[in-house]
Amino acid sequence: MKPLLHGIRIIDFSWYLPGPFATQRLADRGAEVIKVEPPGGDPGRRMPAVFQAYNRGKKSVVIDLKQRAGIESALRLIADADVVVESFRPGVMTQLGLGYEQVRRVKPDIVYCSLSGYGQTGPMSGLASHDLNYVSLSGALSQIKDDKGSPVHPALTWADLIGGIAASEAITTALFRRERSGEGAHLDISLTGVMASLMAHYRYQPEGIPFLSGQVVNYAIYETADGRYVSLAALEEKFWERFCKRSGREDWLKAYFSPATDENPVYEEIKRWFRSRPLQDWEAWGREADCCLTPVLEPEEVWQHPQVKHDIGNIGMSSPNAQVPELGAHTEALLKHTEKVD
């Protein structure tokens, strides 16, 4: 069976992370992604691990977009494509001669996706920005605090990654509509807007949902004997009951949704219970109990976990070590092809 996006060609002008992650997700589902890079390459190449992760199996074409000949080459590529992805500041692609309206002249049904920090319009659209700005402005960072109430710097670039997911979703939706109507689209993906959408329920409950924030004993993170951690997420009473009975502590049943504070004796007992065994034991125990208990894995452990390995294969990432393209490896072949098309 052919991959879901077999036959879809994407011209990707984006750098660093959000755009490449979006197109990587589409490449994993069978799309042909042609990465257009400047003569010096995508600056993301200076971060080899990130570049490897989000540019697997793509093709690389070097085009100098500061030259008229380069713009003409890019337009020829686009004329034979289905999707364009770009992540420059608003207006840059138009200045180059590659904006949506300009591209439509050579490819009327193009799906054109613009990713930016603050969207194509609005009071901050022209400002410089990065991931930390988006998680800050969206309010998401305020929900990750230390014991003193200070925001904690995330180790992951959440907005870049989630924005990439949102972009790939929007692109596939637009392709579906084009299949039915023949119409292209200009997709405006604001990374701040995407992060703000994750905070939608805070509009109606500004304090958030306390029991999802580690404030109750049945939905919390606990330390194990070897200094590792497990996550207990027994929200439903039946799972809490399984946990308590498997622990031999039916007297804990009455503590369902009780506060995870030092003043709660059951909370203190559960903490001691988890500190009685190492992480590996708890992982096996949790599977047997089926009470929503999982280990907190470190990055180097994730890819060896049976469930993760299975899931990655199911979404088309069965070859995470696939080669990334050498800079400009496909320039000659692809540009010669467009000349023949002309």
Coordinates of C-alpha atoms in Angstrom, one line a residue:
M1 CA 0.0 0.0 0.0
K2 CA 1.3 3.4 -0.9
P3 CA 1.9 6.0 1.9
L4 CA -0.9 8.4 2.6
L5 CA 0.7 11.4 1.0
H6 CA 2.4 9.6 -1.9
G7 CA 2.6 11.9 -4.9
I8 CA 2.4 15.2 -2.9
R9 CA 5.4 17.5 -3.5
I10 CA 6.3 20.1 -0.9
I11 CA 8.7 23.0 -1.5
D12 CA 10.1 23.9 2.0
F13 CA 11.7 27.3 2.5
S14 CA 11.7 27.1 6.3
W15 CA 14.6 26.9 8.6
Y16 CA 15.4 25.7 12.2
L17 CA 12.5 23.8 13.8
P18 CA 8.8 24.6 13.3
G19 CA 8.7 24.4 9.5
P20 CA 11.1 21.5 9.2
F21 CA 9.2 19.6 11.8
A22 CA 5.9 20.2 10.0
T23 CA 7.3 19.0 6.7
Q24 CA 9.0 16.1 8.4
R25 CA 5.7 14.9 9.6
L26 CA 4.4 15.1 6.1
A27 CA 7.5 13.3 4.7
D28 CA 6.9 10.5 7.2
R29 CA 3.6 10.0 5.6
G30 CA 5.0 9.8 2.1
A31 CA 5.2 13.4 0.8
E32 CA 8.2 14.4 -1.3
V33 CA 9.8 17.3 0.5
I34 CA 12.3 19.5 -1.4
K35 CA 14.2 21.7 1.1
V36 CA 15.3 25.0 -0.4
E37 CA 18.5 26.2 1.3
P38 CA 20.7 29.3 0.9
P39 CA 24.3 28.8 -0.3
G40 CA 25.4 28.6 3.3
G41 CA 22.7 26.0 4.2
D42 CA 19.8 26.1 6.7
P43 CA 21.3 27.6 9.9
G44 CA 19.7 24.6 11.6
R45 CA 22.6 22.5 10.2
R46 CA 24.7 23.9 13.0
M47 CA 22.5 21.9 15.4
P48 CA 23.2 18.4 14.0
A49 CA 20.9 16.4 16.3
V50 CA 17.9 18.7 15.6
F51 CA 18.7 18.8 11.8
Q52 CA 18.9 15.0 11.7
A53 CA 15.6 14.6 13.5
Y54 CA 13.6 16.9 11.3
N55 CA 15.1 16.6 7.9
R56 CA 15.2 12.9 7.3
G57 CA 14.7 11.7 3.8
K58 CA 14.2 15.1 2.3
K59 CA 15.9 16.5 -0.8
S60 CA 18.1 19.6 -0.7
V61 CA 18.3 22.2 -3.3
V62 CA 20.6 25.3 -3.0
I63 CA 19.1 28.4 -4.4
D64 CA 20.2 32.0 -3.8
L65 CA 17.0 33.9 -3.3
K66 CA 18.8 37.2 -3.4
Q67 CA 19.4 36.7 -7.1
R68 CA 16.7 37.0 -9.8
A69 CA 17.8 33.8 -11.3
G70 CA 17.3 32.1 -7.9
I71 CA 13.7 33.4 -7.7
E72 CA 13.0 32.1 -11.2
S73 CA 14.3 28.7 -10.2
A74 CA 12.2 28.7 -7.1
L75 CA 9.1 29.6 -9.1
R76 CA 9.7 26.7 -11.5
L77 CA 9.9 24.3 -8.6
I78 CA 6.7 25.7 -7.2
A79 CA 4.9 25.3 -10.5
D80 CA 5.3 21.6 -10.2
A81 CA 4.4 21.4 -6.5
D82 CA 1.4 21.0 -4.2
V83 CA 2.5 22.8 -1.1
V84 CA 4.9 25.7 -0.2
V85 CA 6.0 26.2 3.4
E86 CA 7.9 29.2 4.7
S87 CA 8.8 30.7 8.1
F88 CA 10.3 34.1 7.4
R89 CA 9.0 37.3 9.0
P90 CA 5.7 38.5 7.4
G91 CA 6.4 40.3 4.1
V92 CA 9.8 38.8 3.4
M93 CA 8.6 36.3 0.8
T94 CA 6.5 39.0 -0.9
Q95 CA 9.6 41.2 -1.1
L96 CA 11.5 38.3 -2.7
G97 CA 8.7 37.8 -5.3
L98 CA 7.6 34.5 -3.7
G99 CA 4.6 35.7 -1.7
Y100 CA 1.3 33.8 -1.9
E101 CA -0.3 36.1 -4.5
Q102 CA 2.8 35.9 -6.6
V103 CA 3.1 32.2 -6.4
R104 CA -0.6 31.8 -7.3
R105 CA 0.2 33.1 -10.7
V106 CA 2.3 30.1 -11.5
K107 CA 0.3 27.6 -9.4
P108 CA -3.3 28.7 -8.8
D109 CA -4.2 25.8 -6.5
I110 CA -1.1 26.0 -4.3
V111 CA -1.4 25.3 -0.6
Y112 CA 0.8 28.0 0.9
C113 CA 1.7 27.7 4.6
S114 CA 3.3 30.6 6.5
L115 CA 4.6 29.9 10.0
S116 CA 5.6 32.8 12.2
G117 CA 5.8 33.8 15.8
Y118 CA 2.9 36.2 15.8
G119 CA 1.1 35.5 12.5
Q120 CA 1.0 37.5 9.3
T121 CA -1.0 40.4 10.8
G122 CA -1.6 42.0 14.2
P123 CA 0.3 44.4 16.4
M124 CA 3.4 42.2 17.0
S125 CA 3.6 40.5 13.6
G126 CA 6.8 42.2 12.5
L127 CA 8.7 41.7 15.7
A128 CA 11.6 39.2 16.2
S129 CA 10.8 36.3 18.4
H130 CA 11.6 32.7 19.4
D131 CA 10.0 29.8 21.2
L132 CA 10.4 31.1 24.8
N133 CA 8.5 34.3 23.7
Y134 CA 5.5 32.2 22.5
V135 CA 5.2 30.0 25.6
S136 CA 5.5 33.2 27.7
L137 CA 3.0 35.3 25.9
S138 CA 0.5 32.5 25.5
G139 CA 0.4 31.9 29.3
A140 CA 1.6 28.4 29.0
L141 CA 4.9 29.2 30.8
S142 CA 3.0 30.4 33.8
Q143 CA 1.7 26.9 34.3
I144 CA 5.2 25.4 34.8
K145 CA 6.5 26.8 38.1
D146 CA 9.0 25.7 40.8
D147 CA 8.3 25.5 44.5
K148 CA 8.8 29.3 44.8
G149 CA 6.2 30.0 42.1
S150 CA 8.8 31.1 39.5
P151 CA 8.4 30.0 35.9
V152 CA 10.6 27.1 34.9
H153 CA 12.5 27.3 31.6
P154 CA 11.3 24.3 29.5
A155 CA 13.8 21.9 28.2
L156 CA 11.7 21.4 25.1
T157 CA 10.8 24.1 22.6
W158 CA 7.1 23.5 23.0
A159 CA 5.8 26.2 20.7
D160 CA 8.0 25.3 17.8
L161 CA 7.1 21.6 18.0
I162 CA 3.3 22.1 18.6
G163 CA 3.3 24.8 16.0
G164 CA 4.8 22.3 13.5
I165 CA 2.1 19.8 14.4
A166 CA -0.6 22.5 13.8
A167 CA 0.9 23.4 10.5
S168 CA 1.0 19.8 9.2
E169 CA -2.6 19.5 10.3
A170 CA -3.6 22.6 8.5
I171 CA -1.7 21.6 5.3
T172 CA -3.4 18.2 5.1
T173 CA -6.8 19.8 5.7
A174 CA -6.2 22.3 2.9
L175 CA -5.1 19.4 0.6
F176 CA -8.3 17.6 1.4
R177 CA -10.4 20.7 0.5
R178 CA -8.4 21.2 -2.7
E179 CA -9.1 17.6 -3.7
R180 CA -12.8 18.4 -3.4
S181 CA -13.0 22.0 -4.7
G182 CA -9.8 22.6 -6.6
E183 CA -9.0 25.6 -4.5
G184 CA -5.7 26.4 -2.9
A185 CA -5.2 28.2 0.4
H186 CA -2.9 30.6 2.3
L187 CA -2.5 29.2 5.8
D188 CA -1.4 31.6 8.5
I189 CA 0.1 29.7 11.4
S190 CA 0.9 31.8 14.5
L191 CA 3.0 29.9 17.0
T192 CA 1.7 32.2 19.8
G193 CA -1.8 31.6 18.6
V194 CA -1.3 27.8 18.6
M195 CA 0.0 27.9 22.1
A196 CA -2.8 30.1 23.2
S197 CA -5.3 27.6 21.8
L198 CA -4.0 25.1 24.3
M199 CA -5.0 27.4 27.1
A200 CA -8.6 27.8 26.0
H201 CA -10.1 26.4 29.1
Y202 CA -8.3 29.0 31.2
R203 CA -10.6 31.6 29.8
Y204 CA -13.4 30.1 31.7
Q205 CA -11.4 28.8 34.7
P206 CA -8.4 31.1 35.1
E207 CA -7.0 29.1 38.0
G208 CA -6.8 26.0 35.8
I209 CA -7.9 22.5 36.9
P210 CA -6.3 21.9 40.3
F211 CA -6.6 18.1 40.3
L212 CA -4.6 17.9 37.0
S213 CA -1.7 19.9 38.5
G214 CA -0.4 17.4 41.0
Q215 CA -2.5 18.6 43.8
V216 CA -4.3 15.2 44.6
V217 CA -2.8 11.9 45.7
N218 CA -4.3 9.9 42.8
Y219 CA -2.8 12.1 40.1
A220 CA 0.7 12.9 41.0
I221 CA 4.4 12.2 40.4
Y222 CA 6.3 10.1 43.0
E223 CA 9.9 9.4 43.6
T224 CA 11.2 5.8 43.6
A225 CA 13.9 4.0 45.6
D226 CA 16.6 4.7 43.0
G227 CA 15.9 8.4 42.8
R228 CA 13.7 8.0 39.6
Y229 CA 10.1 8.9 39.2
V230 CA 6.7 7.4 38.3
S231 CA 3.5 9.1 37.3
L232 CA 0.3 7.9 38.9
A233 CA -2.8 9.1 36.9
A234 CA -5.7 7.2 38.5
L235 CA -8.3 9.8 37.8
E236 CA -11.2 7.3 37.6
E237 CA -12.2 5.7 40.9
K238 CA -11.9 2.2 39.5
F239 CA -8.2 2.8 38.7
W240 CA -7.6 4.2 42.2
E241 CA -9.3 1.2 43.6
R242 CA -7.0 -1.1 41.6
F243 CA -3.9 0.8 42.9
C244 CA -5.0 0.6 46.5
K245 CA -5.9 -3.0 46.4
R246 CA -2.8 -4.0 44.5
S247 CA -0.8 -2.1 47.2
G248 CA -2.6 -4.0 49.9
R249 CA -3.9 -0.8 51.3
E250 CA -7.6 -0.7 51.0
D251 CA -7.6 1.9 53.8
W252 CA -6.3 4.3 51.2
L253 CA -9.6 4.1 49.2
K254 CA -11.1 6.9 51.3
A255 CA -8.3 9.2 50.3
Y256 CA -9.4 9.3 46.6
F257 CA -8.9 12.9 45.4
S258 CA -7.5 14.0 48.8
P259 CA -4.8 16.7 48.8
A260 CA -1.2 15.8 47.9
T261 CA 0.2 17.8 50.8
D262 CA 2.5 16.9 53.7
E263 CA -0.4 17.4 56.1
N264 CA -2.2 14.4 54.5
P265 CA -1.0 11.2 56.1
V266 CA -2.1 9.0 53.2
Y267 CA 0.1 11.1 50.8
E268 CA 3.1 10.6 53.1
E269 CA 2.4 6.8 53.2
I270 CA 2.1 6.6 49.4
K271 CA 5.4 8.5 49.0
R272 CA 7.1 6.0 51.3
W273 CA 5.5 3.1 49.4
F274 CA 6.9 4.3 46.1
R275 CA 10.3 4.9 47.7
S276 CA 10.4 1.2 48.7
R277 CA 11.2 -0.1 45.2
P278 CA 13.3 0.9 42.2
L279 CA 11.7 2.3 39.0
Q280 CA 12.1 -1.0 37.0
D281 CA 10.0 -2.9 39.6
W282 CA 7.3 -0.2 39.6
E283 CA 7.1 -0.3 35.8
A284 CA 6.3 -4.1 35.9
W285 CA 4.0 -3.6 38.9
G286 CA 2.1 -0.9 37.1
R287 CA 1.5 -3.1 34.0
E288 CA 0.2 -5.9 36.1
A289 CA -2.0 -3.6 38.2
D290 CA -3.4 -1.6 35.2
C291 CA -3.9 1.4 37.3
C292 CA -2.5 4.2 35.1
L293 CA 1.1 4.0 36.4
T294 CA 4.0 4.7 34.1
P295 CA 7.8 5.5 34.5
V296 CA 9.2 8.9 33.9
L297 CA 11.7 8.0 31.2
E298 CA 14.9 9.9 30.3
P299 CA 15.4 10.8 26.6
E300 CA 17.9 8.0 26.0
E301 CA 15.4 5.5 27.3
V302 CA 12.4 6.6 25.3
W303 CA 13.4 5.1 21.9
Q304 CA 14.0 1.6 23.4
H305 CA 10.7 1.4 25.2
P306 CA 8.5 -1.3 23.4
Q307 CA 5.4 1.0 23.3
V308 CA 7.3 4.0 21.8
K309 CA 9.0 1.8 19.3
H310 CA 5.7 0.4 18.2
D311 CA 4.0 3.8 18.0
I312 CA 6.8 5.4 16.1
G313 CA 6.5 2.7 13.5
N314 CA 2.8 3.2 13.2
I315 CA 3.1 6.9 12.4
G316 CA 5.7 6.4 9.6
M317 CA 8.9 7.0 11.6
S318 CA 10.1 3.4 11.4
S319 CA 13.5 4.7 10.1
P320 CA 14.4 7.5 12.5
N321 CA 18.1 7.2 11.4
A322 CA 17.3 7.8 7.7
Q323 CA 19.9 10.0 6.1
V324 CA 19.5 13.8 5.9
P325 CA 20.5 15.3 2.6
E326 CA 23.9 16.8 1.9
L327 CA 23.6 20.5 1.3
G328 CA 22.5 20.9 -2.4
A329 CA 22.6 17.2 -3.1
H330 CA 19.6 17.4 -5.4
T331 CA 20.0 20.8 -6.9
E332 CA 21.2 19.8 -10.4
A333 CA 18.7 17.0 -10.9
L334 CA 15.7 19.0 -9.7
L335 CA 16.5 22.2 -11.4
K336 CA 17.2 20.4 -14.7
H337 CA 13.9 18.8 -14.4
T338 CA 12.1 22.1 -14.1
E339 CA 13.9 23.4 -17.2
K340 CA 12.6 20.4 -19.1
V341 CA 9.1 21.1 -17.9
D342 CA 9.4 24.7 -19.2

